[in-house]
Structure formats: C-alpha cells, structure tokens
Amino acid sequence: MTVTMFLIILTVCAAVTSLLTEGIKRLLDEQNVSYATNILVLIVAMIVGCGATALYYVNYQVPFNALNSVYLALMGVANWLGSMLGYDKVKQAIAQIGGIK
C-alpha cells in the first residue's frame, strides 16, 4: 500500500467513522442508554478501519500474511485516533472558546 492510498483510506474511514458514531450516539440517546463515547468510537473505528483495509486487500489481491494483518490492525488504530479528532472535539473546542471571557 502506498502512502497516498493509506492517507486516502484513512481520511475516508475517519469521515465515515465520525458520521456512524454520531448516528449511533443519537440512537442510543433516544433509547436513554448510557455509554462511553470513546469506547463507542473505538469499536466503530476498528470495524470501519479494518473493514476498509480488508476490502482494499481483497480488491488488490494483497495476501493476508502476518505483516499485512498487523497493518490492518494499525489502520484500525490510526482510524480511531483520526476520528477522535472529529465532531465531538470540534464541538467541545467551540464551546470552550465561547466560554472564555
């Protein structure tokens, strides 16, 4: 996988993860279910990141050996870290900036 393709997959996965997380959070809020946002983002990010990387591997016939499996897991972690800087953090930063007087 080239660096360009890695960044493209990471960007798309982070955007999809943020959108899915917001949808799941709203659904859980409507059901009055308590949850930890960071854990929810972790689960969604690992599923989306590893799934997208696995699809890339299948599409480009990349073998599923030990090294590529590690890369697959690292893409999930990178997606988690990238999506943690998503909607919630932007909303939190805006609230904090608005609270400064």
Tab-separated table of N, CA, C and O in Angstrom:
chain	number	residue	atom	x	y	z
A	1	MET	N	0.846	-1.168	0.000
A	1	MET	CA	0.000	0.000	0.000
A	1	MET	C	0.890	1.228	0.000
A	1	MET	O	1.794	1.334	0.810
A	2	THR	N	0.598	2.144	-0.874
A	2	THR	CA	1.380	3.373	-0.940
A	2	THR	C	0.918	4.334	0.156
A	2	THR	O	-0.161	4.171	0.736
A	3	VAL	N	1.739	5.331	0.409
A	3	VAL	CA	1.397	6.325	1.423
A	3	VAL	C	0.154	7.104	0.997
A	3	VAL	O	-0.722	7.405	1.819
A	4	THR	N	0.054	7.390	-0.285
A	4	THR	CA	-1.117	8.115	-0.789
A	4	THR	C	-2.389	7.310	-0.550
A	4	THR	O	-3.397	7.855	-0.079
A	5	MET	N	-2.351	6.030	-0.856
A	5	MET	CA	-3.532	5.193	-0.658
A	5	MET	C	-3.857	5.062	0.830
A	5	MET	O	-5.024	5.077	1.219
A	6	PHE	N	-2.838	4.960	1.659
A	6	PHE	CA	-3.048	4.911	3.113
A	6	PHE	C	-3.780	6.165	3.580
A	6	PHE	O	-4.744	6.082	4.348
A	7	LEU	N	-3.333	7.322	3.137
A	7	LEU	CA	-3.960	8.577	3.567
A	7	LEU	C	-5.379	8.714	3.038
A	7	LEU	O	-6.259	9.233	3.735
A	8	ILE	N	-5.618	8.234	1.818
A	8	ILE	CA	-6.972	8.288	1.266
A	8	ILE	C	-7.907	7.400	2.077
A	8	ILE	O	-9.001	7.819	2.472
A	9	ILE	N	-7.472	6.167	2.337
A	9	ILE	CA	-8.300	5.246	3.117
A	9	ILE	C	-8.524	5.788	4.529
A	9	ILE	O	-9.640	5.742	5.055
A	10	LEU	N	-7.482	6.326	5.129
A	10	LEU	CA	-7.595	6.868	6.484
A	10	LEU	C	-8.572	8.039	6.538
A	10	LEU	O	-9.406	8.131	7.443
A	11	THR	N	-8.509	8.929	5.577
A	11	THR	CA	-9.406	10.093	5.543
A	11	THR	C	-10.854	9.667	5.363
A	11	THR	O	-11.745	10.149	6.078
A	12	VAL	N	-11.088	8.766	4.430
A	12	VAL	CA	-12.454	8.296	4.189
A	12	VAL	C	-12.983	7.550	5.409
A	12	VAL	O	-14.126	7.759	5.835
A	13	CYS	N	-12.154	6.705	5.990
A	13	CYS	CA	-12.569	5.940	7.171
A	13	CYS	C	-12.861	6.850	8.353
A	13	CYS	O	-13.829	6.622	9.087
A	14	ALA	N	-12.055	7.873	8.557
A	14	ALA	CA	-12.283	8.793	9.667
A	14	ALA	C	-13.601	9.540	9.489
A	14	ALA	O	-14.355	9.728	10.457
A	15	ALA	N	-13.903	9.942	8.260
A	15	ALA	CA	-15.160	10.643	7.999
A	15	ALA	C	-16.352	9.711	8.213
A	15	ALA	O	-17.337	10.088	8.863
A	16	VAL	N	-16.258	8.496	7.697
A	16	VAL	CA	-17.350	7.531	7.858
A	16	VAL	C	-17.528	7.166	9.327
A	16	VAL	O	-18.655	7.069	9.821
A	17	THR	N	-16.421	6.981	10.035
A	17	THR	CA	-16.497	6.646	11.454
A	17	THR	C	-17.168	7.760	12.247
A	17	THR	O	-18.012	7.492	13.118
A	18	SER	N	-16.817	8.994	11.971
A	18	SER	CA	-17.433	10.123	12.679
A	18	SER	C	-18.933	10.176	12.429
A	18	SER	O	-19.721	10.379	13.356
A	19	LEU	N	-19.336	9.982	11.183
A	19	LEU	CA	-20.763	10.023	10.858
A	19	LEU	C	-21.522	8.857	11.494
A	19	LEU	O	-22.602	9.045	12.059
A	20	LEU	N	-20.961	7.659	11.423
A	20	LEU	CA	-21.601	6.500	12.035
A	20	LEU	C	-21.700	6.658	13.555
A	20	LEU	O	-22.725	6.315	14.155
A	21	THR	N	-20.647	7.177	14.157
A	21	THR	CA	-20.650	7.363	15.605
A	21	THR	C	-21.730	8.348	16.020
A	21	THR	O	-22.447	8.114	17.000
A	22	GLU	N	-21.870	9.431	15.288
A	22	GLU	CA	-22.918	10.407	15.623
A	22	GLU	C	-24.298	9.792	15.477
A	22	GLU	O	-25.186	10.039	16.290
A	23	GLY	N	-24.498	8.998	14.441
A	23	GLY	CA	-25.787	8.333	14.263
A	23	GLY	C	-26.086	7.360	15.386
A	23	GLY	O	-27.204	7.324	15.918
A	24	ILE	N	-25.096	6.573	15.773
A	24	ILE	CA	-25.279	5.609	16.861
A	24	ILE	C	-25.507	6.332	18.185
A	24	ILE	O	-26.357	5.921	18.990
A	25	LYS	N	-24.786	7.422	18.414
A	25	LYS	CA	-24.963	8.188	19.652
A	25	LYS	C	-26.377	8.746	19.746
A	25	LYS	O	-26.993	8.706	20.815
A	26	ARG	N	-26.896	9.274	18.653
A	26	ARG	CA	-28.259	9.820	18.684
A	26	ARG	C	-29.278	8.711	18.923
A	26	ARG	O	-30.256	8.900	19.646
A	27	LEU	N	-29.044	7.556	18.311
A	27	LEU	CA	-29.930	6.423	18.526
A	27	LEU	C	-29.895	5.972	19.982
A	27	LEU	O	-30.942	5.716	20.587
A	28	LEU	N	-28.707	5.889	20.557
A	28	LEU	CA	-28.585	5.489	21.953
A	28	LEU	C	-29.169	6.537	22.900
A	28	LEU	O	-29.755	6.193	23.935
A	29	ASP	N	-29.010	7.818	22.551
A	29	ASP	CA	-29.595	8.886	23.378
A	29	ASP	C	-31.123	8.814	23.371
A	29	ASP	O	-31.769	9.059	24.388
A	30	GLU	N	-31.705	8.501	22.210
A	30	GLU	CA	-33.162	8.363	22.132
A	30	GLU	C	-33.655	7.194	22.974
A	30	GLU	O	-34.755	7.240	23.509
A	31	GLN	N	-32.850	6.153	23.086
A	31	GLN	CA	-33.212	4.967	23.863
A	31	GLN	C	-32.832	5.106	25.340
A	31	GLN	O	-33.041	4.178	26.112
A	32	ASN	N	-32.250	6.249	25.706
A	32	ASN	CA	-31.794	6.520	27.078
A	32	ASN	C	-30.806	5.467	27.578
A	32	ASN	O	-30.893	4.984	28.710
A	33	VAL	N	-29.863	5.126	26.725
A	33	VAL	CA	-28.823	4.151	27.060
A	33	VAL	C	-27.557	4.927	27.409
A	33	VAL	O	-27.163	5.846	26.689
A	34	SER	N	-26.930	4.564	28.515
A	34	SER	CA	-25.667	5.218	28.872
A	34	SER	C	-24.523	4.485	28.178
A	34	SER	O	-24.557	3.258	28.030
A	35	TYR	N	-23.520	5.224	27.751
A	35	TYR	CA	-22.393	4.671	27.012
A	35	TYR	C	-21.192	5.571	27.187
A	35	TYR	O	-21.322	6.738	27.547
A	36	ALA	N	-20.022	5.013	26.923
A	36	ALA	CA	-18.785	5.788	26.929
A	36	ALA	C	-18.462	6.131	25.480
A	36	ALA	O	-18.288	5.237	24.646
A	37	THR	N	-18.396	7.413	25.190
A	37	THR	CA	-18.191	7.859	23.819
A	37	THR	C	-16.888	7.337	23.241
A	37	THR	O	-16.860	6.883	22.092
A	38	ASN	N	-15.819	7.380	24.004
A	38	ASN	CA	-14.527	6.943	23.478
A	38	ASN	C	-14.522	5.460	23.150
A	38	ASN	O	-13.898	5.042	22.164
A	39	ILE	N	-15.203	4.650	23.930
A	39	ILE	CA	-15.283	3.222	23.647
A	39	ILE	C	-16.139	2.974	22.415
A	39	ILE	O	-15.814	2.129	21.572
A	40	LEU	N	-17.227	3.730	22.289
A	40	LEU	CA	-18.079	3.617	21.103
A	40	LEU	C	-17.298	3.959	19.847
A	40	LEU	O	-17.367	3.249	18.841
A	41	VAL	N	-16.521	5.044	19.904
A	41	VAL	CA	-15.701	5.442	18.753
A	41	VAL	C	-14.662	4.368	18.457
A	41	VAL	O	-14.404	4.050	17.293
A	42	LEU	N	-14.076	3.781	19.490
A	42	LEU	CA	-13.086	2.721	19.295
A	42	LEU	C	-13.683	1.543	18.550
A	42	LEU	O	-13.093	1.042	17.576
A	43	ILE	N	-14.846	1.098	18.963
A	43	ILE	CA	-15.485	-0.056	18.317
A	43	ILE	C	-15.819	0.250	16.866
A	43	ILE	O	-15.511	-0.544	15.960
A	44	VAL	N	-16.448	1.393	16.618
A	44	VAL	CA	-16.825	1.760	15.254
A	44	VAL	C	-15.586	1.955	14.383
A	44	VAL	O	-15.533	1.501	13.235
A	45	ALA	N	-14.562	2.601	14.926
A	45	ALA	CA	-13.345	2.870	14.156
A	45	ALA	C	-12.620	1.583	13.780
A	45	ALA	O	-12.118	1.453	12.658
A	46	MET	N	-12.561	0.634	14.697
A	46	MET	CA	-11.894	-0.629	14.383
A	46	MET	C	-12.652	-1.398	13.314
A	46	MET	O	-12.051	-1.962	12.398
A	47	ILE	N	-13.974	-1.403	13.395
A	47	ILE	CA	-14.770	-2.106	12.388
A	47	ILE	C	-14.612	-1.446	11.025
A	47	ILE	O	-14.358	-2.115	10.016
A	48	VAL	N	-14.736	-0.126	10.979
A	48	VAL	CA	-14.653	0.592	9.701
A	48	VAL	C	-13.229	0.544	9.140
A	48	VAL	O	-13.026	0.243	7.959
A	49	GLY	N	-12.225	0.836	9.977
A	49	GLY	CA	-10.841	0.868	9.504
A	49	GLY	C	-10.337	-0.486	9.043
A	49	GLY	O	-9.751	-0.605	7.958
A	50	CYS	N	-10.576	-1.502	9.854
A	50	CYS	CA	-10.134	-2.852	9.473
A	50	CYS	C	-10.931	-3.367	8.286
A	50	CYS	O	-10.378	-4.032	7.400
A	51	GLY	N	-12.214	-3.058	8.252
A	51	GLY	CA	-13.047	-3.487	7.124
A	51	GLY	C	-12.626	-2.852	5.812
A	51	GLY	O	-12.539	-3.533	4.776
A	52	ALA	N	-12.346	-1.558	5.826
A	52	ALA	CA	-11.924	-0.874	4.603
A	52	ALA	C	-10.559	-1.376	4.129
A	52	ALA	O	-10.344	-1.565	2.929
A	53	THR	N	-9.665	-1.620	5.064
A	53	THR	CA	-8.347	-2.133	4.694
A	53	THR	C	-8.466	-3.550	4.155
A	53	THR	O	-7.797	-3.905	3.174
A	54	ALA	N	-9.311	-4.367	4.760
A	54	ALA	CA	-9.525	-5.725	4.259
A	54	ALA	C	-10.118	-5.699	2.852
A	54	ALA	O	-9.714	-6.491	1.987
A	55	LEU	N	-11.046	-4.778	2.611
A	55	LEU	CA	-11.596	-4.634	1.255
A	55	LEU	C	-10.524	-4.220	0.254
A	55	LEU	O	-10.507	-4.700	-0.883
A	56	TYR	N	-9.626	-3.336	0.678
A	56	TYR	CA	-8.513	-2.943	-0.185
A	56	TYR	C	-7.637	-4.150	-0.500
A	56	TYR	O	-7.242	-4.361	-1.646
A	57	TYR	N	-7.332	-4.943	0.529
A	57	TYR	CA	-6.502	-6.132	0.331
A	57	TYR	C	-7.156	-7.100	-0.649
A	57	TYR	O	-6.485	-7.649	-1.524
A	58	VAL	N	-8.444	-7.322	-0.504
A	58	VAL	CA	-9.142	-8.244	-1.392
A	58	VAL	C	-9.178	-7.693	-2.813
A	58	VAL	O	-8.943	-8.416	-3.785
A	59	ASN	N	-9.467	-6.408	-2.937
A	59	ASN	CA	-9.583	-5.792	-4.264
A	59	ASN	C	-8.260	-5.802	-5.021
A	59	ASN	O	-8.233	-6.037	-6.232
A	60	TYR	N	-7.161	-5.553	-4.330
A	60	TYR	CA	-5.855	-5.502	-4.981
A	60	TYR	C	-5.048	-6.783	-4.776
A	60	TYR	O	-3.849	-6.805	-5.035
A	61	GLN	N	-5.690	-7.826	-4.315
A	61	GLN	CA	-5.096	-9.148	-4.143
A	61	GLN	C	-3.819	-9.115	-3.304
A	61	GLN	O	-2.811	-9.738	-3.637
A	62	VAL	N	-3.867	-8.375	-2.220
A	62	VAL	CA	-2.764	-8.329	-1.262
A	62	VAL	C	-2.916	-9.544	-0.351
A	62	VAL	O	-4.004	-9.786	0.170
A	63	PRO	N	-1.871	-10.321	-0.156
A	63	PRO	CA	-2.003	-11.521	0.677
A	63	PRO	C	-2.202	-11.174	2.149
A	63	PRO	O	-1.660	-10.198	2.656
A	64	PHE	N	-2.998	-11.988	2.825
A	64	PHE	CA	-3.236	-11.812	4.255
A	64	PHE	C	-2.170	-12.574	5.040
A	64	PHE	O	-2.429	-13.614	5.620
A	65	ASN	N	-0.962	-12.050	5.060
A	65	ASN	CA	0.098	-12.672	5.856
A	65	ASN	C	0.200	-11.936	7.194
A	65	ASN	O	-0.579	-11.033	7.488
A	66	ALA	N	1.163	-12.318	8.008
A	66	ALA	CA	1.280	-11.754	9.359
A	66	ALA	C	1.527	-10.247	9.321
A	66	ALA	O	0.906	-9.489	10.084
A	67	LEU	N	2.414	-9.792	8.462
A	67	LEU	CA	2.742	-8.365	8.395
A	67	LEU	C	1.539	-7.540	7.943
A	67	LEU	O	1.237	-6.500	8.533
A	68	ASN	N	0.840	-8.001	6.923
A	68	ASN	CA	-0.321	-7.258	6.445
A	68	ASN	C	-1.460	-7.286	7.457
A	68	ASN	O	-2.264	-6.356	7.519
A	69	SER	N	-1.535	-8.335	8.266
A	69	SER	CA	-2.541	-8.376	9.326
A	69	SER	C	-2.234	-7.331	10.401
A	69	SER	O	-3.143	-6.710	10.948
A	70	VAL	N	-0.953	-7.130	10.687
A	70	VAL	CA	-0.555	-6.082	11.635
A	70	VAL	C	-0.908	-4.715	11.060
A	70	VAL	O	-1.433	-3.844	11.770
A	71	TYR	N	-0.648	-4.507	9.769
A	71	TYR	CA	-1.006	-3.245	9.126
A	71	TYR	C	-2.512	-3.012	9.172
A	71	TYR	O	-2.967	-1.886	9.344
A	72	LEU	N	-3.274	-4.082	9.024
A	72	LEU	CA	-4.726	-3.981	9.075
A	72	LEU	C	-5.165	-3.486	10.455
A	72	LEU	O	-5.991	-2.575	10.558
A	73	ALA	N	-4.592	-4.055	11.494
A	73	ALA	CA	-4.927	-3.616	12.861
A	73	ALA	C	-4.459	-2.183	13.113
A	73	ALA	O	-5.158	-1.400	13.763
A	74	LEU	N	-3.290	-1.840	12.599
A	74	LEU	CA	-2.784	-0.473	12.780
A	74	LEU	C	-3.643	0.553	12.054
A	74	LEU	O	-3.773	1.690	12.508
A	75	MET	N	-4.243	0.163	10.933
A	75	MET	CA	-5.162	1.067	10.245
A	75	MET	C	-6.384	1.318	11.117
A	75	MET	O	-6.888	2.443	11.188
A	76	GLY	N	-6.848	0.298	11.820
A	76	GLY	CA	-7.970	0.490	12.743
A	76	GLY	C	-7.614	1.450	13.856
A	76	GLY	O	-8.404	2.333	14.210
A	77	VAL	N	-6.416	1.323	14.407
A	77	VAL	CA	-5.973	2.226	15.476
A	77	VAL	C	-5.787	3.642	14.942
A	77	VAL	O	-6.194	4.620	15.576
A	78	ALA	N	-5.176	3.764	13.758
A	78	ALA	CA	-4.990	5.091	13.152
A	78	ALA	C	-6.340	5.741	12.865
A	78	ALA	O	-6.518	6.950	13.073
A	79	ASN	N	-7.296	4.947	12.416
A	79	ASN	CA	-8.638	5.469	12.167
A	79	ASN	C	-9.279	5.927	13.472
A	79	ASN	O	-9.935	6.974	13.522
A	80	TRP	N	-9.080	5.171	14.536
A	80	TRP	CA	-9.625	5.560	15.834
A	80	TRP	C	-9.047	6.898	16.282
A	80	TRP	O	-9.769	7.796	16.695
A	81	LEU	N	-7.742	7.035	16.176
A	81	LEU	CA	-7.099	8.292	16.584
A	81	LEU	C	-7.542	9.454	15.699
A	81	LEU	O	-7.770	10.567	16.178
A	82	GLY	N	-7.667	9.209	14.405
A	82	GLY	CA	-8.107	10.256	13.485
A	82	GLY	C	-9.553	10.667	13.721
A	82	GLY	O	-9.897	11.852	13.660
A	83	SER	N	-10.402	9.708	14.002
A	83	SER	CA	-11.807	10.041	14.195
A	83	SER	C	-12.076	10.621	15.578
A	83	SER	O	-13.107	11.250	15.790
A	84	MET	N	-11.182	10.424	16.513
A	84	MET	CA	-11.327	11.051	17.825
A	84	MET	C	-11.205	12.561	17.719
A	84	MET	O	-11.653	13.293	18.592
A	85	LEU	N	-10.598	13.033	16.673
A	85	LEU	CA	-10.483	14.472	16.449
A	85	LEU	C	-11.622	14.967	15.573
A	85	LEU	O	-11.474	15.917	14.840
A	86	GLY	N	-12.752	14.306	15.655
A	86	GLY	CA	-13.880	14.613	14.802
A	86	GLY	C	-14.857	15.582	15.416
A	86	GLY	O	-14.496	16.541	16.102
A	87	TYR	N	-16.104	15.297	15.216
A	87	TYR	CA	-17.207	16.186	15.537
A	87	TYR	C	-17.235	16.581	17.012
A	87	TYR	O	-17.386	17.750	17.342
A	88	ASP	N	-17.087	15.615	17.902
A	88	ASP	CA	-17.167	15.910	19.341
A	88	ASP	C	-16.092	16.895	19.776
A	88	ASP	O	-16.362	17.812	20.543
A	89	LYS	N	-14.886	16.673	19.314
A	89	LYS	CA	-13.777	17.535	19.734
A	89	LYS	C	-13.939	18.938	19.162
A	89	LYS	O	-13.627	19.922	19.831
A	90	VAL	N	-14.443	19.049	17.942
A	90	VAL	CA	-14.684	20.371	17.350
A	90	VAL	C	-15.786	21.085	18.130
A	90	VAL	O	-15.661	22.261	18.471
A	91	LYS	N	-16.856	20.349	18.445
A	91	LYS	CA	-17.962	20.919	19.220
A	91	LYS	C	-17.490	21.342	20.610
A	91	LYS	O	-17.834	22.424	21.091
A	92	GLN	N	-16.665	20.514	21.232
A	92	GLN	CA	-16.128	20.822	22.554
A	92	GLN	C	-15.221	22.050	22.499
A	92	GLN	O	-15.285	22.914	23.375
A	93	ALA	N	-14.393	22.147	21.453
A	93	ALA	CA	-13.497	23.297	21.318
A	93	ALA	C	-14.280	24.591	21.118
A	93	ALA	O	-13.943	25.626	21.698
A	94	ILE	N	-15.341	24.532	20.316
A	94	ILE	CA	-16.165	25.726	20.094
A	94	ILE	C	-16.836	26.159	21.400
A	94	ILE	O	-16.883	27.353	21.714
A	95	ALA	N	-17.316	25.212	22.171
A	95	ALA	CA	-17.946	25.532	23.457
A	95	ALA	C	-16.931	26.142	24.419
A	95	ALA	O	-17.246	27.086	25.140
A	96	GLN	N	-15.722	25.607	24.422
A	96	GLN	CA	-14.697	26.129	25.312
A	96	GLN	C	-14.258	27.537	24.884
A	96	GLN	O	-14.029	28.400	25.732
A	97	ILE	N	-14.138	27.760	23.587
A	97	ILE	CA	-13.746	29.093	23.103
A	97	ILE	C	-14.843	30.096	23.422
A	97	ILE	O	-14.589	31.220	23.820
A	98	GLY	N	-16.114	29.653	23.269
A	98	GLY	CA	-17.235	30.545	23.585
A	98	GLY	C	-17.337	30.852	25.066
A	98	GLY	O	-17.850	31.889	25.456
A	99	GLY	N	-16.801	29.981	25.917
A	99	GLY	CA	-16.860	30.182	27.347
A	99	GLY	C	-15.762	31.072	27.885
A	99	GLY	O	-15.820	31.522	29.023
A	100	ILE	N	-14.754	31.387	27.078
A	100	ILE	CA	-13.642	32.236	27.511
A	100	ILE	C	-14.089	33.692	27.479
A	100	ILE	O	-14.573	34.174	26.469
A	101	LYS	N	-13.892	34.379	28.601
A	101	LYS	CA	-14.275	35.795	28.634
A	101	LYS	C	-13.207	36.608	29.276
A	101	LYS	O	-12.417	36.244	30.022
